[in-house]
Amino acid sequence: MGCDGGTIPKRHELVKGPKKVEKVDKNAELAAKWKYCALSQEKLKRPIVACELGRLYNKDAIIEYLLDKSAERPNVEVVTHIRSIKDVKELNLTDNPAWEGERRNIKGDCYEDMHCAMFICPVVGLEMNGKHKFLYLPTCGCVFSERALREVKTEICHKCGDPFQEDDLVMLNGSKEEVEKLQKAMEERRLKAKTAKKSKKSKDTKVSKSLDSTGSFDTSETKSSPLNGEGSSDSAPGPSTSGECSKMLKAPAGPIAGSKRSIQHMKEKSETYKSLFTSHSSAKRTKDQMSNWVTHTPYHF
């Protein structure tokens, strides 16, 4: 029975029994959800955001993920549904006056209450430590406990006064069934937004095509009168075919006779322009300036 060295194995070392199910400490599990970021695993600090599935994150961690999605992170699977910063909402949390922070127990020589949370419900005063269900409003980001919303029934936010509906509430760190329900609602909401965007785009293209088809008549009608030197567009009837429209829209070879002054008209009235040439009176020499011995000069007129 003995092995080398005189060791004698015991029964539990030789006989393999059923594996024991490892139990997770509930306090540690609650602290991981309510005190640490779901993406970076760092302690939650303001500003804190929540996704459409009710998970809590640090806002800077989400921004870093969106800027560089190829970087290696411990829990990337929890943020695959976040496409942009619009998919998260910054939470409007209420501080817990009993929270003393991390500096109180630096040495570890005093009792630390693991259930003491940084934030509380502003209506009932329950601590947001995972023992009680909390929800947030996607419209304003305010956070309340489920008990407060159940006891004080209202359609207006208790903190900021914004209106909301019961279907808009999102459970924070809910159970597996609640997360699946939120995911289905998220997919339906995104599908509706996508179809609405496509329908709006198709309507815009139809309107632009109709404007292109009917707008040629209006443009040719308005431009035909100044090209032909006629009066307003109402007095002259518009062309009936597209060929006539193109002929009317072609610019004539000569200057356009309209309300604006032509270049030739400006030349006739501009003394500054006239003075540039030798034929102007200012360019002529007087008799004193002319030499007697010169038989011919181009400036003598």
mmCIF file of C-alpha atoms in Angstrom:
data_model
loop_
_atom_site.group_PDB
_atom_site.id
_atom_site.type_symbol
_atom_site.label_atom_id
_atom_site.label_comp_id
_atom_site.label_asym_id
_atom_site.label_seq_id
_atom_site.Cartn_x
_atom_site.Cartn_y
_atom_site.Cartn_z
ATOM 1 C CA MET A 1 0.000 0.000 0.000
ATOM 2 C CA GLY A 2 2.857 2.347 0.649
ATOM 3 C CA CYS A 3 4.362 4.622 -2.007
ATOM 4 C CA ASP A 4 7.895 5.841 -2.324
ATOM 5 C CA GLY A 5 8.982 7.637 0.791
ATOM 6 C CA GLY A 6 6.592 5.740 3.059
ATOM 7 C CA THR A 7 3.504 7.859 2.296
ATOM 8 C CA ILE A 8 0.133 6.197 2.738
ATOM 9 C CA PRO A 9 -2.685 7.623 0.525
ATOM 10 C CA LYS A 10 -6.072 8.178 2.092
ATOM 11 C CA ARG A 11 -9.468 7.250 0.723
ATOM 12 C CA HIS A 12 -10.446 10.723 -0.546
ATOM 13 C CA GLU A 13 -7.234 10.808 -2.535
ATOM 14 C CA LEU A 14 -7.916 7.509 -4.289
ATOM 15 C CA VAL A 15 -11.709 7.594 -4.744
ATOM 16 C CA LYS A 16 -13.092 10.422 -6.863
ATOM 17 C CA GLY A 17 -16.505 11.528 -5.734
ATOM 18 C CA PRO A 18 -18.928 14.065 -7.277
ATOM 19 C CA LYS A 19 -17.549 17.559 -7.665
ATOM 20 C CA LYS A 20 -18.854 20.139 -5.286
ATOM 21 C CA VAL A 21 -20.631 23.104 -6.781
ATOM 22 C CA GLU A 22 -18.697 26.243 -6.071
ATOM 23 C CA LYS A 23 -20.861 28.811 -4.354
ATOM 24 C CA VAL A 24 -20.274 32.465 -5.037
ATOM 25 C CA ASP A 25 -20.336 34.796 -2.102
ATOM 26 C CA LYS A 26 -23.472 36.924 -2.434
ATOM 27 C CA ASN A 27 -21.862 39.972 -0.879
ATOM 28 C CA ALA A 28 -18.956 39.778 -3.313
ATOM 29 C CA GLU A 29 -21.328 39.320 -6.248
ATOM 30 C CA LEU A 30 -23.430 42.325 -5.241
ATOM 31 C CA ALA A 31 -20.340 44.463 -4.709
ATOM 32 C CA ALA A 32 -19.015 43.526 -8.161
ATOM 33 C CA LYS A 33 -22.272 44.677 -9.800
ATOM 34 C CA TRP A 34 -23.076 47.802 -7.796
ATOM 35 C CA LYS A 35 -19.629 49.141 -6.865
ATOM 36 C CA TYR A 36 -17.491 48.306 -9.903
ATOM 37 C CA CYS A 37 -17.660 49.137 -13.604
ATOM 38 C CA ALA A 38 -18.964 46.233 -15.699
ATOM 39 C CA LEU A 39 -16.376 46.899 -18.424
ATOM 40 C CA SER A 40 -13.129 48.022 -16.766
ATOM 41 C CA GLN A 41 -13.727 46.346 -13.368
ATOM 42 C CA GLU A 42 -12.686 49.609 -11.679
ATOM 43 C CA LYS A 43 -14.622 51.258 -8.876
ATOM 44 C CA LEU A 44 -17.554 53.311 -10.011
ATOM 45 C CA LYS A 45 -17.001 57.057 -9.971
ATOM 46 C CA ARG A 46 -18.893 59.966 -11.423
ATOM 47 C CA PRO A 47 -19.916 60.330 -14.175
ATOM 48 C CA ILE A 48 -21.671 56.940 -14.154
ATOM 49 C CA VAL A 49 -23.679 55.739 -17.153
ATOM 50 C CA ALA A 50 -26.071 52.838 -17.723
ATOM 51 C CA CYS A 51 -26.877 50.949 -20.907
ATOM 52 C CA GLU A 52 -30.248 49.783 -22.181
ATOM 53 C CA LEU A 53 -29.753 46.449 -20.396
ATOM 54 C CA GLY A 54 -29.253 48.097 -16.995
ATOM 55 C CA ARG A 55 -25.502 47.607 -16.509
ATOM 56 C CA LEU A 56 -23.407 50.262 -14.770
ATOM 57 C CA TYR A 57 -20.223 51.687 -16.305
ATOM 58 C CA ASN A 58 -17.764 54.505 -15.859
ATOM 59 C CA LYS A 59 -18.275 56.998 -18.653
ATOM 60 C CA ASP A 60 -14.566 57.272 -19.411
ATOM 61 C CA ALA A 61 -14.356 53.485 -19.863
ATOM 62 C CA ILE A 62 -17.179 53.565 -22.426
ATOM 63 C CA ILE A 63 -15.530 56.425 -24.321
ATOM 64 C CA GLU A 64 -12.217 54.564 -24.433
ATOM 65 C CA TYR A 65 -13.994 51.447 -25.716
ATOM 66 C CA LEU A 66 -15.775 53.377 -28.475
ATOM 67 C CA LEU A 67 -12.549 55.077 -29.548
ATOM 68 C CA ASP A 68 -10.593 51.815 -29.750
ATOM 69 C CA LYS A 69 -12.690 48.660 -29.939
ATOM 70 C CA SER A 70 -9.735 46.496 -30.956
ATOM 71 C CA ALA A 71 -7.962 46.836 -27.598
ATOM 72 C CA GLU A 72 -7.982 43.836 -25.255
ATOM 73 C CA ARG A 73 -10.371 44.205 -22.307
ATOM 74 C CA PRO A 74 -11.537 41.726 -19.653
ATOM 75 C CA ASN A 75 -15.315 41.944 -20.296
ATOM 76 C CA VAL A 76 -15.849 43.054 -23.881
ATOM 77 C CA GLU A 77 -18.921 40.829 -24.315
ATOM 78 C CA VAL A 78 -20.974 43.013 -21.945
ATOM 79 C CA VAL A 79 -20.682 46.067 -24.240
ATOM 80 C CA THR A 80 -21.190 44.523 -27.692
ATOM 81 C CA HIS A 81 -24.649 46.088 -27.899
ATOM 82 C CA ILE A 82 -23.264 49.628 -27.359
ATOM 83 C CA ARG A 83 -22.682 51.215 -30.782
ATOM 84 C CA SER A 84 -22.223 54.856 -29.798
ATOM 85 C CA ILE A 85 -22.372 57.159 -26.797
ATOM 86 C CA LYS A 86 -26.094 57.645 -27.510
ATOM 87 C CA ASP A 87 -26.755 54.041 -26.419
ATOM 88 C CA VAL A 88 -25.878 54.897 -22.790
ATOM 89 C CA LYS A 89 -27.448 57.387 -20.407
ATOM 90 C CA GLU A 90 -25.660 59.366 -17.717
ATOM 91 C CA LEU A 91 -27.345 58.705 -14.376
ATOM 92 C CA ASN A 92 -28.579 61.401 -12.017
ATOM 93 C CA LEU A 93 -27.718 59.749 -8.689
ATOM 94 C CA THR A 94 -28.393 60.884 -5.113
ATOM 95 C CA ASP A 95 -25.440 60.735 -2.714
ATOM 96 C CA ASN A 96 -25.689 58.775 0.519
ATOM 97 C CA PRO A 97 -24.956 61.052 3.521
ATOM 98 C CA ALA A 98 -23.777 58.028 5.555
ATOM 99 C CA TRP A 99 -21.094 57.157 3.004
ATOM 100 C CA GLU A 100 -17.666 58.140 4.337
ATOM 101 C CA GLY A 101 -15.654 57.013 1.348
ATOM 102 C CA GLU A 102 -12.602 54.788 1.038
ATOM 103 C CA ARG A 103 -10.247 56.859 3.188
ATOM 104 C CA ARG A 104 -11.899 55.931 6.475
ATOM 105 C CA ASN A 105 -10.573 52.372 6.535
ATOM 106 C CA ILE A 106 -7.180 52.670 4.860
ATOM 107 C CA LYS A 107 -5.344 50.718 7.568
ATOM 108 C CA GLY A 108 -8.004 48.012 7.770
ATOM 109 C CA ASP A 109 -8.203 48.194 11.563
ATOM 110 C CA CYS A 110 -11.901 49.061 11.831
ATOM 111 C CA TYR A 111 -15.197 47.525 10.793
ATOM 112 C CA GLU A 112 -16.376 48.266 7.266
ATOM 113 C CA ASP A 113 -20.013 47.798 6.371
ATOM 114 C CA MET A 114 -20.131 46.075 2.979
ATOM 115 C CA HIS A 115 -23.801 46.970 2.523
ATOM 116 C CA CYS A 116 -23.233 50.711 2.824
ATOM 117 C CA ALA A 117 -23.652 52.201 -0.656
ATOM 118 C CA MET A 118 -22.552 55.482 -2.199
ATOM 119 C CA PHE A 119 -26.037 56.320 -3.466
ATOM 120 C CA ILE A 120 -29.574 56.102 -2.138
ATOM 121 C CA CYS A 121 -33.134 56.483 -3.371
ATOM 122 C CA PRO A 122 -34.177 60.160 -3.087
ATOM 123 C CA VAL A 123 -37.785 59.246 -2.213
ATOM 124 C CA VAL A 124 -37.595 56.336 0.248
ATOM 125 C CA GLY A 125 -33.922 56.520 1.277
ATOM 126 C CA LEU A 126 -33.017 52.906 0.474
ATOM 127 C CA GLU A 127 -29.351 52.293 -0.241
ATOM 128 C CA MET A 128 -28.391 51.215 -3.745
ATOM 129 C CA ASN A 129 -26.393 48.159 -2.671
ATOM 130 C CA GLY A 130 -28.176 45.375 -4.595
ATOM 131 C CA LYS A 131 -30.553 44.260 -1.847
ATOM 132 C CA HIS A 132 -33.306 46.411 -3.330
ATOM 133 C CA LYS A 133 -34.301 46.800 -6.948
ATOM 134 C CA PHE A 134 -33.516 50.116 -8.585
ATOM 135 C CA LEU A 135 -34.668 51.570 -11.906
ATOM 136 C CA TYR A 136 -33.689 54.575 -13.977
ATOM 137 C CA LEU A 137 -35.542 56.769 -16.442
ATOM 138 C CA PRO A 138 -33.979 56.922 -19.944
ATOM 139 C CA THR A 139 -35.457 60.392 -20.472
ATOM 140 C CA CYS A 140 -33.746 62.238 -17.594
ATOM 141 C CA GLY A 141 -31.436 59.605 -16.047
ATOM 142 C CA CYS A 142 -32.856 59.864 -12.512
ATOM 143 C CA VAL A 143 -32.593 56.700 -10.389
ATOM 144 C CA PHE A 144 -35.269 55.464 -7.958
ATOM 145 C CA SER A 145 -36.014 52.300 -6.044
ATOM 146 C CA GLU A 146 -38.837 50.046 -7.178
ATOM 147 C CA ARG A 147 -40.535 50.467 -3.819
ATOM 148 C CA ALA A 148 -40.685 54.244 -4.247
ATOM 149 C CA LEU A 149 -42.288 53.980 -7.667
ATOM 150 C CA ARG A 150 -44.709 51.364 -6.397
ATOM 151 C CA GLU A 151 -45.774 53.279 -3.283
ATOM 152 C CA VAL A 152 -45.840 56.756 -4.816
ATOM 153 C CA LYS A 153 -47.512 56.162 -8.165
ATOM 154 C CA THR A 154 -47.052 59.052 -10.552
ATOM 155 C CA GLU A 155 -46.260 59.774 -14.193
ATOM 156 C CA ILE A 156 -43.849 62.596 -13.344
ATOM 157 C CA CYS A 157 -40.266 62.155 -12.161
ATOM 158 C CA HIS A 158 -39.941 62.710 -8.405
ATOM 159 C CA LYS A 159 -36.624 64.501 -8.776
ATOM 160 C CA CYS A 160 -36.739 66.655 -11.915
ATOM 161 C CA GLY A 161 -40.425 66.618 -12.871
ATOM 162 C CA ASP A 162 -40.071 65.202 -16.385
ATOM 163 C CA PRO A 163 -43.002 63.060 -17.590
ATOM 164 C CA PHE A 164 -42.460 59.359 -18.179
ATOM 165 C CA GLN A 165 -44.346 56.130 -18.809
ATOM 166 C CA GLU A 166 -44.072 52.834 -16.999
ATOM 167 C CA ASP A 167 -42.742 51.112 -20.125
ATOM 168 C CA ASP A 168 -39.773 53.498 -20.221
ATOM 169 C CA LEU A 169 -38.322 52.272 -16.897
ATOM 170 C CA VAL A 170 -35.113 50.226 -17.079
ATOM 171 C CA MET A 171 -34.102 47.843 -14.288
ATOM 172 C CA LEU A 172 -30.530 48.233 -13.019
ATOM 173 C CA ASN A 173 -28.564 44.990 -12.659
ATOM 174 C CA GLY A 174 -31.677 42.882 -13.055
ATOM 175 C CA SER A 175 -31.985 39.106 -13.111
ATOM 176 C CA LYS A 176 -31.391 36.952 -16.167
ATOM 177 C CA GLU A 177 -35.065 36.995 -17.137
ATOM 178 C CA GLU A 178 -35.276 40.773 -16.733
ATOM 179 C CA VAL A 179 -32.152 41.280 -18.875
ATOM 180 C CA GLU A 180 -33.627 39.077 -21.631
ATOM 181 C CA LYS A 181 -36.824 41.118 -21.529
ATOM 182 C CA LEU A 182 -34.866 44.372 -21.809
ATOM 183 C CA GLN A 183 -32.849 42.961 -24.707
ATOM 184 C CA LYS A 184 -36.008 42.061 -26.653
ATOM 185 C CA ALA A 185 -37.415 45.528 -26.064
ATOM 186 C CA MET A 186 -34.117 47.073 -27.196
ATOM 187 C CA GLU A 187 -34.070 45.048 -30.428
ATOM 188 C CA GLU A 188 -37.698 45.966 -31.210
ATOM 189 C CA ARG A 189 -37.011 49.633 -30.537
ATOM 190 C CA ARG A 190 -33.951 49.671 -32.785
ATOM 191 C CA LEU A 191 -35.824 47.836 -35.547
ATOM 192 C CA LYS A 192 -38.638 50.412 -35.452
ATOM 193 C CA ALA A 193 -36.128 53.257 -35.604
ATOM 194 C CA LYS A 194 -34.381 51.632 -38.570
ATOM 195 C CA THR A 195 -37.613 51.136 -40.533
ATOM 196 C CA ALA A 196 -38.726 54.688 -39.757
ATOM 197 C CA LYS A 197 -35.397 56.024 -40.996
ATOM 198 C CA LYS A 198 -35.672 54.023 -44.231
ATOM 199 C CA SER A 199 -39.239 55.191 -44.862
ATOM 200 C CA LYS A 200 -38.232 58.807 -44.244
ATOM 201 C CA LYS A 201 -35.316 58.462 -46.645
ATOM 202 C CA SER A 202 -37.537 56.982 -49.354
ATOM 203 C CA LYS A 203 -40.047 59.822 -48.903
ATOM 204 C CA ASP A 204 -37.277 62.401 -49.243
ATOM 205 C CA THR A 205 -36.049 60.805 -52.470
ATOM 206 C CA LYS A 206 -39.587 60.750 -53.894
ATOM 207 C CA VAL A 207 -40.093 64.412 -53.019
ATOM 208 C CA SER A 208 -36.766 65.373 -54.605
ATOM 209 C CA LYS A 209 -37.612 63.453 -57.799
ATOM 210 C CA SER A 210 -41.033 65.096 -58.021
ATOM 211 C CA LEU A 211 -39.444 68.505 -57.518
ATOM 212 C CA ASP A 212 -36.919 67.792 -60.271
ATOM 213 C CA SER A 213 -39.659 66.739 -62.679
ATOM 214 C CA THR A 214 -42.005 69.655 -61.964
ATOM 215 C CA GLY A 215 -39.431 72.298 -61.034
ATOM 216 C CA SER A 216 -38.022 72.580 -64.601
ATOM 217 C CA PHE A 217 -41.222 74.310 -65.767
ATOM 218 C CA ASP A 218 -41.023 76.914 -63.023
ATOM 219 C CA THR A 219 -37.347 77.721 -63.546
ATOM 220 C CA SER A 220 -37.723 78.074 -67.322
ATOM 221 C CA GLU A 221 -40.805 80.253 -66.838
ATOM 222 C CA THR A 222 -39.006 82.632 -64.500
ATOM 223 C CA LYS A 223 -35.834 82.786 -66.614
ATOM 224 C CA SER A 224 -37.541 83.191 -69.983
ATOM 225 C CA SER A 225 -38.630 86.779 -69.406
ATOM 226 C CA PRO A 226 -35.217 88.381 -68.707
ATOM 227 C CA LEU A 227 -33.548 86.426 -71.515
ATOM 228 C CA ASN A 228 -36.013 87.648 -74.095
ATOM 229 C CA GLY A 229 -36.170 91.159 -72.663
ATOM 230 C CA GLU A 230 -39.848 90.799 -71.758
ATOM 231 C CA GLY A 231 -41.644 91.813 -68.588
ATOM 232 C CA SER A 232 -42.552 89.620 -65.641
ATOM 233 C CA SER A 233 -42.924 85.854 -65.805
ATOM 234 C CA ASP A 234 -46.688 86.074 -65.378
ATOM 235 C CA SER A 235 -47.171 87.964 -68.649
ATOM 236 C CA ALA A 236 -45.379 85.402 -70.840
ATOM 237 C CA PRO A 237 -46.687 81.812 -71.011
ATOM 238 C CA GLY A 238 -44.190 79.089 -70.134
ATOM 239 C CA PRO A 239 -42.958 76.463 -72.600
ATOM 240 C CA SER A 240 -44.774 73.192 -72.887
ATOM 241 C CA THR A 241 -41.953 70.781 -73.626
ATOM 242 C CA SER A 242 -38.519 70.112 -72.165
ATOM 243 C CA GLY A 243 -36.839 70.962 -75.483
ATOM 244 C CA GLU A 244 -38.310 74.443 -75.489
ATOM 245 C CA CYS A 245 -37.212 74.826 -71.845
ATOM 246 C CA SER A 246 -33.601 74.053 -72.720
ATOM 247 C CA LYS A 247 -33.695 76.531 -75.634
ATOM 248 C CA MET A 248 -35.094 79.236 -73.433
ATOM 249 C CA LEU A 249 -32.496 78.606 -70.729
ATOM 250 C CA LYS A 250 -29.538 78.962 -73.123
ATOM 251 C CA ALA A 251 -27.643 82.242 -72.665
ATOM 252 C CA PRO A 252 -27.568 84.589 -75.699
ATOM 253 C CA ALA A 253 -24.329 85.564 -77.418
ATOM 254 C CA GLY A 254 -24.684 89.302 -76.752
ATOM 255 C CA PRO A 255 -24.940 91.110 -73.445
ATOM 256 C CA ILE A 256 -28.042 90.542 -71.382
ATOM 257 C CA ALA A 257 -30.402 93.470 -71.497
ATOM 258 C CA GLY A 258 -31.899 93.627 -68.062
ATOM 259 C CA SER A 259 -32.193 95.834 -65.036
ATOM 260 C CA LYS A 260 -28.412 95.825 -64.421
ATOM 261 C CA ARG A 261 -26.207 98.358 -66.196
ATOM 262 C CA SER A 262 -24.088 96.996 -69.035
ATOM 263 C CA ILE A 263 -20.303 97.358 -69.133
ATOM 264 C CA GLN A 264 -20.423 99.718 -72.135
ATOM 265 C CA HIS A 265 -22.830 102.000 -70.307
ATOM 266 C CA MET A 266 -20.472 102.143 -67.337
ATOM 267 C CA LYS A 267 -17.523 102.978 -69.628
ATOM 268 C CA GLU A 268 -19.322 105.942 -71.116
ATOM 269 C CA LYS A 269 -19.995 107.487 -67.735
ATOM 270 C CA SER A 270 -16.744 106.695 -65.971
ATOM 271 C CA GLU A 271 -14.253 109.567 -66.113
ATOM 272 C CA THR A 272 -11.615 107.481 -64.378
ATOM 273 C CA TYR A 273 -11.759 104.914 -67.131
ATOM 274 C CA LYS A 274 -11.524 107.631 -69.800
ATOM 275 C CA SER A 275 -8.450 109.187 -68.237
ATOM 276 C CA LEU A 276 -6.485 106.000 -68.877
ATOM 277 C CA PHE A 277 -6.340 106.725 -72.614
ATOM 278 C CA THR A 278 -4.316 109.408 -74.473
ATOM 279 C CA SER A 279 -7.400 110.703 -76.218
ATOM 280 C CA HIS A 280 -8.647 112.191 -72.966
ATOM 281 C CA SER A 281 -8.243 115.899 -72.319
ATOM 282 C CA SER A 282 -6.155 115.280 -69.227
ATOM 283 C CA ALA A 283 -3.519 113.472 -71.317
ATOM 284 C CA LYS A 284 -3.070 116.322 -73.841
ATOM 285 C CA ARG A 285 -0.013 118.570 -73.501
ATOM 286 C CA THR A 286 -0.194 122.294 -73.415
ATOM 287 C CA LYS A 287 1.724 124.587 -75.812
ATOM 288 C CA ASP A 288 4.368 125.301 -73.174
ATOM 289 C CA GLN A 289 5.084 121.591 -72.814
ATOM 290 C CA MET A 290 5.606 121.049 -76.531
ATOM 291 C CA SER A 291 9.089 121.528 -78.074
ATOM 292 C CA ASN A 292 9.508 123.878 -81.076
ATOM 293 C CA TRP A 293 12.177 121.830 -82.838
ATOM 294 C CA VAL A 294 10.157 118.621 -82.839
ATOM 295 C CA THR A 295 8.454 118.281 -86.191
ATOM 296 C CA HIS A 296 6.098 115.508 -85.105
ATOM 297 C CA THR A 297 4.928 114.180 -81.741
ATOM 298 C CA PRO A 298 2.198 111.606 -81.085
ATOM 299 C CA TYR A 299 0.833 113.748 -78.266
ATOM 300 C CA HIS A 300 0.118 116.706 -80.553
ATOM 301 C CA PHE A 301 -3.501 116.823 -81.524
#
